[in-house]
Amino acid sequence: MRKLLNNLTFRVLVAITIGILIGHFFPTTAAKLKPLGDVFINLIKMVIAPIIFLTIVLGISNMGDLKKVGRVGGKALLYFEIVTTVALVIGIVIANWVKPGAGVEAAAVKGGDISAYAAQGKDLDWVKFFMHIVPDNAIKAFAEGEILQVLVFSVLFGIGLTRMGERGHSLILTFEKLSRVFFNILNVVMTLAPLGALGGMAYTIGKFGLATLLPLAKLMGTVYLTMFLFIFVVLNLILRYYRVSLWRVLVYIKEELLIVFGTSSSESALPQVMDKLENMGCSRSVVGLVIPAGYSFNLDGTTIYLSMATIFLAQVFSVDLTLGQELTIIGILMITSKGAAGVTGSGFIVLASTLTAVRVIPVEGLALLLGVDRFMSEARSITNIIGNTVATIFIANNENEFDRAKMQQAFGLLEKEELTNYKY
């Protein structure tokens, strides 16, 4: 019994259950528990930038070959574009087939104020996004948690350190020790994960209520089902190419998935997933490049949601989109879905920019989605983090930077004494 109580997975599950009950039966009290979730996420954010910086710098310096750094980065970006495009197409095809917006009365759904999102959406473009990638102040990028900017600075720092050769060895050793310190801090923070999950879930149920789901239940069900199929069909096939079990990977990161589900934030599990993937056999250099880049460029869950939400709103307002218009939507989302990386409320900003560009679906329709967006953010965040986990394993295998013996140990398939004799 004591072992069960000390299990983080069990404690997070219990916390989520308690959060749902408090949210449903004591909504006023539950809405006040939001700070619990926010504090936990802030604690995680506190170590994300340093961990990403140290992981990337150490990965590049250990890799040594700068051509290899460029090759891994290029493969990762190509993979991201292919897989997110597949996610876009799947979302649009299923939304057209199921028609979740058919029969929904726009006036019957309680919306909210979307003026801020609409205004930001009109201003969002890919030029600003690419200008935003390069920080004008590296310290500011760390202070504000700009993951993409930290990634760019870290790559440049790692390249600079590599070019120092043996003279940079002492600094590398110092960074190794600092990396361990930050992961130790992360281990301490993770003890508060149940409180974060309880606060996040209680707030969601208490603030929005289960009743808000009913008018848009078909949309929610379609989105969840599509993401389920994407994970267990598309991502499963990708891993099977290198003989890696998706199910075992999911079991291996189950604690992180539960934390993401409870907090509705993929940031809450980003550092832990990086650490687990390295322990699972992916090289530090691949993990350091792929996970932070994927955080901005490989948002499979967000991509599916955006494509389905756009078609849903077209159906609600009886806008019969032509094939050309749907292809235009795919093209726009391929750009805008990456242009709001790290921006608060990015889902609505991207939707607003897409609807503004298409000019056939009323941007005011976003108000219909406000009530259920929080409930769908769990599915988006979980799909995003699974997608980036799969991407890292795929790239590591493709680069021959994957230790299958460590994977077997992580999955619990081999005893420690067998590892010395294991061949792959």
Coordinates of C-alpha atoms in Angstrom, one line a residue:
M1 CA 0.0 0.0 0.0
R2 CA 2.8 2.4 0.9
K3 CA 4.5 1.7 -2.5
L4 CA 1.3 2.6 -4.2
L5 CA 0.9 5.8 -2.3
N6 CA 4.5 6.8 -3.3
N7 CA 3.8 6.1 -7.0
L8 CA 3.6 9.5 -8.8
T9 CA 1.2 8.1 -11.4
F10 CA -1.3 6.9 -8.8
R11 CA -1.1 10.2 -6.9
V12 CA -1.7 12.3 -10.1
L13 CA -4.6 10.1 -11.0
V14 CA -6.2 10.5 -7.6
A15 CA -5.6 14.3 -7.8
I16 CA -7.3 14.5 -11.2
T17 CA -10.3 12.6 -9.9
I18 CA -10.5 14.8 -6.8
G19 CA -10.2 17.9 -9.0
I20 CA -13.1 16.7 -11.2
L21 CA -15.3 16.1 -8.2
I22 CA -14.5 19.4 -6.6
G23 CA -15.1 21.2 -9.9
H24 CA -18.5 19.5 -10.4
F25 CA -19.9 19.8 -6.8
F26 CA -18.2 22.9 -5.6
P27 CA -17.6 25.1 -8.7
T28 CA -17.1 28.3 -6.8
T29 CA -14.4 26.9 -4.6
A30 CA -12.9 25.0 -7.6
A31 CA -12.5 28.2 -9.7
K32 CA -10.3 29.5 -6.9
L33 CA -7.9 26.6 -7.1
K34 CA -6.4 27.8 -10.4
P35 CA -3.2 29.2 -8.6
L36 CA -2.2 25.6 -7.7
G37 CA -2.0 24.7 -11.4
D38 CA -0.4 28.0 -12.3
V39 CA 2.3 27.8 -9.6
F40 CA 3.2 24.2 -10.7
I41 CA 3.5 25.2 -14.3
N42 CA 5.6 28.3 -13.4
L43 CA 8.0 26.1 -11.4
I44 CA 8.4 23.9 -14.5
K45 CA 8.9 26.9 -16.7
M46 CA 11.5 28.1 -14.3
V47 CA 13.8 25.3 -15.4
I48 CA 12.8 24.7 -19.0
A49 CA 15.1 27.3 -20.6
P50 CA 18.2 26.3 -18.6
I51 CA 17.6 22.6 -19.3
I52 CA 17.1 23.1 -23.0
F53 CA 20.2 25.3 -23.2
L54 CA 22.4 22.9 -21.4
T55 CA 21.0 19.8 -23.2
I56 CA 21.5 21.4 -26.7
V57 CA 25.0 22.8 -25.9
L58 CA 26.2 19.5 -24.4
G59 CA 24.6 17.5 -27.2
I60 CA 26.3 19.6 -29.9
S61 CA 29.7 19.7 -28.1
N62 CA 29.6 15.9 -27.7
M63 CA 28.5 15.4 -31.3
G64 CA 31.6 17.3 -32.5
D65 CA 30.7 17.3 -36.2
L66 CA 28.9 20.5 -37.1
K67 CA 27.8 19.0 -40.4
K68 CA 26.0 16.4 -38.4
V69 CA 24.2 19.1 -36.4
G70 CA 22.9 20.6 -39.6
R71 CA 21.9 17.2 -40.9
V72 CA 19.9 16.3 -37.8
G73 CA 18.2 19.7 -37.7
G74 CA 17.3 19.5 -41.4
K75 CA 15.9 16.0 -41.0
A76 CA 13.8 17.1 -38.0
L77 CA 12.3 20.0 -39.9
L78 CA 11.5 17.9 -42.9
Y79 CA 9.9 15.3 -40.6
F80 CA 7.8 18.0 -38.8
E81 CA 6.5 19.4 -42.1
I82 CA 5.5 16.0 -43.5
V83 CA 3.8 14.8 -40.3
T84 CA 2.0 18.0 -39.5
T85 CA 0.7 18.2 -43.1
V86 CA -0.6 14.6 -42.7
A87 CA -2.3 15.7 -39.5
L88 CA -3.9 18.7 -41.3
V89 CA -5.3 16.6 -44.1
I90 CA -6.6 13.9 -41.6
G91 CA -8.4 16.6 -39.6
I92 CA -10.0 18.2 -42.6
V93 CA -11.1 14.8 -44.2
I94 CA -12.7 13.6 -40.9
A95 CA -14.4 16.9 -40.2
N96 CA -15.9 16.8 -43.7
W97 CA -17.0 13.2 -43.2
V98 CA -18.5 13.4 -39.7
K99 CA -19.8 17.0 -40.1
P100 CA -19.7 18.0 -36.4
G101 CA -21.0 21.5 -37.1
A102 CA -24.1 20.3 -39.0
G103 CA -27.2 21.2 -37.1
V104 CA -25.5 23.4 -34.4
E105 CA -27.3 26.6 -33.8
A106 CA -24.8 29.4 -33.4
A107 CA -27.1 31.4 -31.2
A108 CA -27.7 28.5 -28.9
V109 CA -24.1 28.2 -27.9
K110 CA -22.8 30.5 -25.2
G111 CA -19.6 32.2 -26.4
G112 CA -17.5 35.0 -25.2
D113 CA -15.3 37.9 -26.1
I114 CA -12.9 37.1 -29.0
S115 CA -12.0 40.6 -29.9
A116 CA -8.5 40.3 -28.5
Y117 CA -7.8 37.1 -30.4
A118 CA -9.3 38.5 -33.6
A119 CA -7.1 41.6 -33.4
Q120 CA -3.9 39.5 -32.9
G121 CA -5.0 37.1 -35.6
K122 CA -5.1 39.9 -38.2
D123 CA -1.6 41.0 -37.3
L124 CA -0.1 37.5 -37.3
D125 CA 2.1 36.6 -40.3
W126 CA 5.1 34.4 -41.1
V127 CA 7.5 37.3 -41.6
K128 CA 7.0 38.4 -38.0
F129 CA 7.4 34.8 -36.9
F130 CA 10.7 34.4 -38.5
M131 CA 11.9 37.7 -37.2
H132 CA 10.8 36.6 -33.8
I133 CA 13.0 33.4 -33.9
V134 CA 16.3 35.3 -33.5
P135 CA 16.5 37.0 -30.1
D136 CA 17.6 40.6 -29.9
N137 CA 18.6 39.9 -26.3
A138 CA 19.7 36.4 -25.2
I139 CA 19.1 37.1 -21.5
K140 CA 15.6 38.4 -22.3
A141 CA 14.8 35.2 -24.2
F142 CA 15.7 33.2 -21.1
A143 CA 13.8 35.5 -18.8
E144 CA 10.6 35.4 -20.9
G145 CA 10.8 31.7 -21.6
E146 CA 10.9 32.1 -25.4
I147 CA 11.7 28.5 -26.3
L148 CA 12.5 29.0 -29.9
Q149 CA 14.8 31.9 -29.2
V150 CA 16.6 29.9 -26.5
L151 CA 16.9 27.1 -29.1
V152 CA 18.6 29.4 -31.6
F153 CA 21.0 30.9 -29.1
S154 CA 21.8 27.4 -27.7
V155 CA 22.7 26.0 -31.1
L156 CA 25.0 29.0 -31.8
F157 CA 26.6 28.7 -28.3
G158 CA 27.1 25.0 -28.8
I159 CA 28.8 25.6 -32.2
G160 CA 31.0 28.3 -30.7
L161 CA 32.0 25.9 -27.8
T162 CA 32.7 23.1 -30.3
R163 CA 35.1 25.3 -32.3
M164 CA 37.2 25.9 -29.1
G165 CA 38.3 22.2 -29.2
E166 CA 40.1 21.1 -26.1
R167 CA 40.1 24.6 -24.6
G168 CA 36.4 24.3 -24.0
H169 CA 36.6 21.0 -22.2
S170 CA 36.5 22.5 -18.7
L171 CA 33.4 24.5 -19.6
I172 CA 31.7 21.3 -20.9
L173 CA 32.4 19.6 -17.6
T174 CA 30.9 22.5 -15.7
F175 CA 27.8 22.4 -17.9
E176 CA 27.5 18.7 -17.2
K177 CA 27.3 19.4 -13.5
L178 CA 24.9 22.3 -14.0
S179 CA 22.7 20.0 -16.1
R180 CA 22.5 17.5 -13.3
V181 CA 21.7 20.3 -10.8
F182 CA 18.7 21.5 -12.9
F183 CA 17.4 18.0 -13.3
N184 CA 17.6 17.5 -9.5
I185 CA 15.6 20.7 -9.1
L186 CA 13.1 19.2 -11.6
N187 CA 12.8 16.0 -9.5
V188 CA 11.9 18.2 -6.4
V189 CA 9.3 20.2 -8.4
M190 CA 7.7 17.0 -9.7
T191 CA 6.7 16.0 -6.1
L192 CA 4.1 18.9 -6.4
A193 CA 2.6 17.5 -9.7
P194 CA -0.5 16.1 -8.0
L195 CA -1.3 19.5 -6.6
G196 CA -0.8 21.1 -10.0
A197 CA -3.0 18.5 -11.7
L198 CA -5.7 18.9 -9.0
G199 CA -5.8 22.7 -9.3
G200 CA -5.8 22.7 -13.1
M201 CA -8.6 20.1 -13.4
A202 CA -10.7 21.6 -10.6
Y203 CA -10.5 25.1 -12.2
T204 CA -11.5 23.7 -15.7
I205 CA -14.5 21.9 -14.5
G206 CA -15.6 24.6 -12.0
K207 CA -15.1 27.5 -14.4
F208 CA -16.7 26.1 -17.5
G209 CA -18.8 23.2 -16.2
L210 CA -19.6 19.9 -17.8
A211 CA -22.9 21.4 -19.2
T212 CA -20.9 23.6 -21.6
L213 CA -19.8 20.4 -23.4
L214 CA -23.3 19.4 -24.5
P215 CA -23.9 21.7 -27.5
L216 CA -20.5 21.0 -28.9
A217 CA -20.2 17.3 -27.8
K218 CA -20.0 16.1 -31.3
L219 CA -17.1 18.4 -32.1
M220 CA -15.3 17.3 -29.0
G221 CA -15.9 13.6 -29.7
T222 CA -14.7 14.0 -33.3
V223 CA -11.5 15.8 -32.2
Y224 CA -10.7 13.3 -29.6
L225 CA -11.4 10.3 -31.9
T226 CA -9.3 11.9 -34.7
M227 CA -6.3 12.4 -32.4
F228 CA -6.7 8.9 -31.0
L229 CA -6.6 7.5 -34.6
F230 CA -3.6 9.8 -35.5
I231 CA -1.6 8.5 -32.5
F232 CA -2.4 4.8 -32.9
V233 CA -2.3 4.7 -36.7
V234 CA 0.1 7.3 -38.0
L235 CA 2.5 7.6 -35.1
N236 CA 2.3 3.9 -34.5
L237 CA 3.3 3.1 -38.1
I238 CA 6.2 5.6 -37.8
L239 CA 7.6 3.8 -34.8
R240 CA 7.0 0.3 -36.1
Y241 CA 9.3 1.2 -39.0
Y242 CA 12.2 1.0 -36.5
R243 CA 10.6 -1.8 -34.4
V244 CA 9.7 0.3 -31.4
S245 CA 6.4 -0.3 -29.6
L246 CA 4.3 2.8 -29.3
W247 CA 2.3 1.2 -26.5
R248 CA 5.5 0.7 -24.4
V249 CA 6.6 4.2 -25.1
L250 CA 3.2 5.6 -23.9
V251 CA 3.5 3.4 -20.7
Y252 CA 7.0 4.7 -20.2
I253 CA 5.9 8.4 -20.3
K254 CA 2.5 7.8 -18.6
E255 CA 3.3 10.1 -15.7
E256 CA 4.1 13.0 -18.0
L257 CA 0.9 12.4 -20.0
L258 CA -1.2 12.5 -16.9
I259 CA 0.4 15.7 -15.7
V260 CA -0.2 17.2 -19.2
F261 CA -3.8 16.0 -19.0
G262 CA -4.3 17.6 -15.5
T263 CA -2.6 20.9 -16.2
S264 CA -3.7 21.3 -19.9
S265 CA -0.1 22.4 -20.7
S266 CA 2.5 20.5 -22.7
E267 CA 5.2 22.7 -21.0
S268 CA 4.5 20.9 -17.7
A269 CA 6.2 17.7 -19.0
L270 CA 8.7 19.1 -21.5
P271 CA 11.9 18.7 -19.4
Q272 CA 10.9 15.3 -18.0
V273 CA 10.3 13.9 -21.4
M274 CA 13.7 15.1 -22.6
D275 CA 15.3 13.4 -19.7
K276 CA 13.3 10.2 -20.2
L277 CA 14.1 10.0 -23.9
E278 CA 17.8 10.3 -23.2
N279 CA 17.5 7.5 -20.6
M280 CA 15.6 5.5 -23.1
G281 CA 18.4 5.5 -25.6
C282 CA 18.1 8.6 -27.7
S283 CA 21.4 10.5 -27.9
R284 CA 21.5 13.8 -26.0
S285 CA 22.3 15.7 -29.2
V286 CA 19.2 14.4 -31.0
V287 CA 17.0 15.0 -27.9
G288 CA 18.3 18.5 -27.5
L289 CA 17.7 19.5 -31.1
V290 CA 14.4 17.7 -31.8
I291 CA 12.3 18.3 -28.7
P292 CA 12.7 22.1 -28.4
A293 CA 12.3 22.5 -32.2
G294 CA 9.2 20.2 -32.1
Y295 CA 7.7 22.4 -29.4
S296 CA 7.3 25.1 -32.1
F297 CA 7.2 23.2 -35.4
N298 CA 5.6 19.8 -34.6
L299 CA 2.3 20.5 -32.9
D300 CA 0.3 17.6 -34.3
G301 CA -2.6 17.9 -31.8
T302 CA -2.9 21.7 -32.3
T303 CA -2.8 21.2 -36.1
I304 CA -5.6 18.6 -36.1
Y305 CA -7.7 20.8 -33.8
L306 CA -7.2 23.9 -36.0
S307 CA -8.1 22.2 -39.2
M308 CA -11.2 20.6 -37.7
A309 CA -12.3 23.8 -35.9
T310 CA -12.1 25.7 -39.2
I311 CA -14.3 23.2 -41.0
F312 CA -16.6 23.0 -38.0
L313 CA -17.2 26.8 -38.1
A314 CA -17.8 26.6 -41.9
Q315 CA -20.5 24.0 -41.3
V316 CA -22.1 26.0 -38.4
F317 CA -22.5 29.0 -40.7
S318 CA -23.5 26.9 -43.7
V319 CA -20.5 27.9 -45.7
D320 CA -20.0 25.4 -48.5
L321 CA -16.2 25.3 -49.0
T322 CA -14.9 24.3 -52.4
L323 CA -11.9 22.0 -52.8
G324 CA -9.8 25.0 -53.7
Q325 CA -10.8 26.8 -50.5
E326 CA -10.0 23.8 -48.4
L327 CA -6.6 23.4 -50.0
T328 CA -6.1 27.1 -49.3
I329 CA -6.9 26.5 -45.7
I330 CA -4.4 23.7 -45.5
G331 CA -1.7 26.0 -47.1
I332 CA -2.5 28.9 -44.7
L333 CA -2.5 26.6 -41.6
M334 CA 0.8 25.1 -42.6
I335 CA 2.3 28.6 -42.1
T336 CA 0.1 30.1 -39.3
S337 CA 0.1 27.0 -37.1
K338 CA 3.8 27.6 -36.7
G339 CA 3.6 31.4 -36.5
A340 CA 2.1 31.6 -33.0
A341 CA 4.5 29.3 -31.2
G342 CA 4.8 30.3 -27.6
V343 CA 2.0 32.9 -27.8
T344 CA -0.7 32.9 -25.1
G345 CA -4.0 31.8 -26.7
S346 CA -2.2 30.8 -29.8
G347 CA -4.9 28.4 -30.9
F348 CA -7.4 31.2 -31.2
I349 CA -4.9 33.6 -32.7
V350 CA -4.1 31.1 -35.4
L351 CA -7.7 30.4 -36.1
A352 CA -8.4 34.1 -36.3
S353 CA -5.6 34.7 -38.7
T354 CA -6.8 31.7 -40.8
L355 CA -10.4 32.9 -40.9
T356 CA -9.2 36.4 -41.8
A357 CA -7.1 35.1 -44.6
V358 CA -9.9 32.8 -46.1
R359 CA -12.5 35.6 -45.7
V360 CA -15.5 33.2 -46.1
I361 CA -16.1 32.1 -42.5
P362 CA -17.1 34.8 -39.9
V363 CA -14.2 35.3 -37.4
E364 CA -16.9 36.0 -34.8
G365 CA -17.5 32.2 -34.8
L366 CA -14.5 31.8 -32.6
A367 CA -16.8 32.7 -29.7
L368 CA -18.5 29.4 -30.1
L369 CA -15.4 27.5 -29.2
L370 CA -14.3 29.4 -26.1
G371 CA -16.4 27.3 -23.7
V372 CA -15.0 24.0 -24.8
D373 CA -11.5 25.0 -25.8
R374 CA -10.1 24.3 -22.3
F375 CA -11.5 20.7 -22.5
M376 CA -9.9 20.1 -25.9
S377 CA -6.6 21.6 -24.9
E378 CA -5.8 18.4 -22.9
A379 CA -6.1 16.3 -26.1
R380 CA -4.1 18.8 -28.1
S381 CA -1.3 18.9 -25.5
I382 CA -1.1 15.2 -25.1
T383 CA -1.0 14.6 -28.8
N384 CA 1.7 17.3 -29.2
I385 CA 3.9 15.7 -26.6
I386 CA 3.4 12.2 -28.0
G387 CA 4.1 13.5 -31.5
N388 CA 7.4 15.0 -30.4
T389 CA 8.4 11.9 -28.5
V390 CA 7.9 9.8 -31.6
A391 CA 9.7 12.3 -33.7
T392 CA 12.8 12.2 -31.4
I393 CA 12.8 8.4 -31.4
F394 CA 12.5 8.3 -35.2
I395 CA 15.3 10.8 -35.9
A396 CA 17.6 9.1 -33.3
N397 CA 17.1 5.8 -35.1
N398 CA 17.6 7.3 -38.5
E399 CA 20.8 8.8 -37.3
N400 CA 22.0 5.6 -35.7
E401 CA 22.0 7.5 -32.4
F402 CA 19.6 5.2 -30.6
D403 CA 20.7 2.6 -27.9
R404 CA 18.2 -0.3 -28.0
A405 CA 19.8 -1.8 -24.9
K406 CA 18.9 1.3 -22.9
M407 CA 15.4 1.2 -24.4
Q408 CA 14.9 -2.4 -23.3
Q409 CA 16.2 -1.5 -19.8
A410 CA 13.8 1.5 -19.7
F411 CA 10.9 -0.7 -20.8
G412 CA 11.9 -3.2 -18.1
L413 CA 12.4 -6.0 -20.6
L414 CA 15.9 -6.9 -19.6
E415 CA 17.6 -7.5 -16.3
K416 CA 20.6 -5.3 -15.6
E417 CA 23.0 -8.2 -15.7
E418 CA 21.8 -9.1 -19.2
L419 CA 22.6 -5.7 -20.7
T420 CA 26.3 -6.4 -21.1
N421 CA 25.5 -9.3 -23.4
Y422 CA 22.7 -7.6 -25.4
K423 CA 23.3 -7.0 -29.0
Y424 CA 21.1 -5.0 -31.5

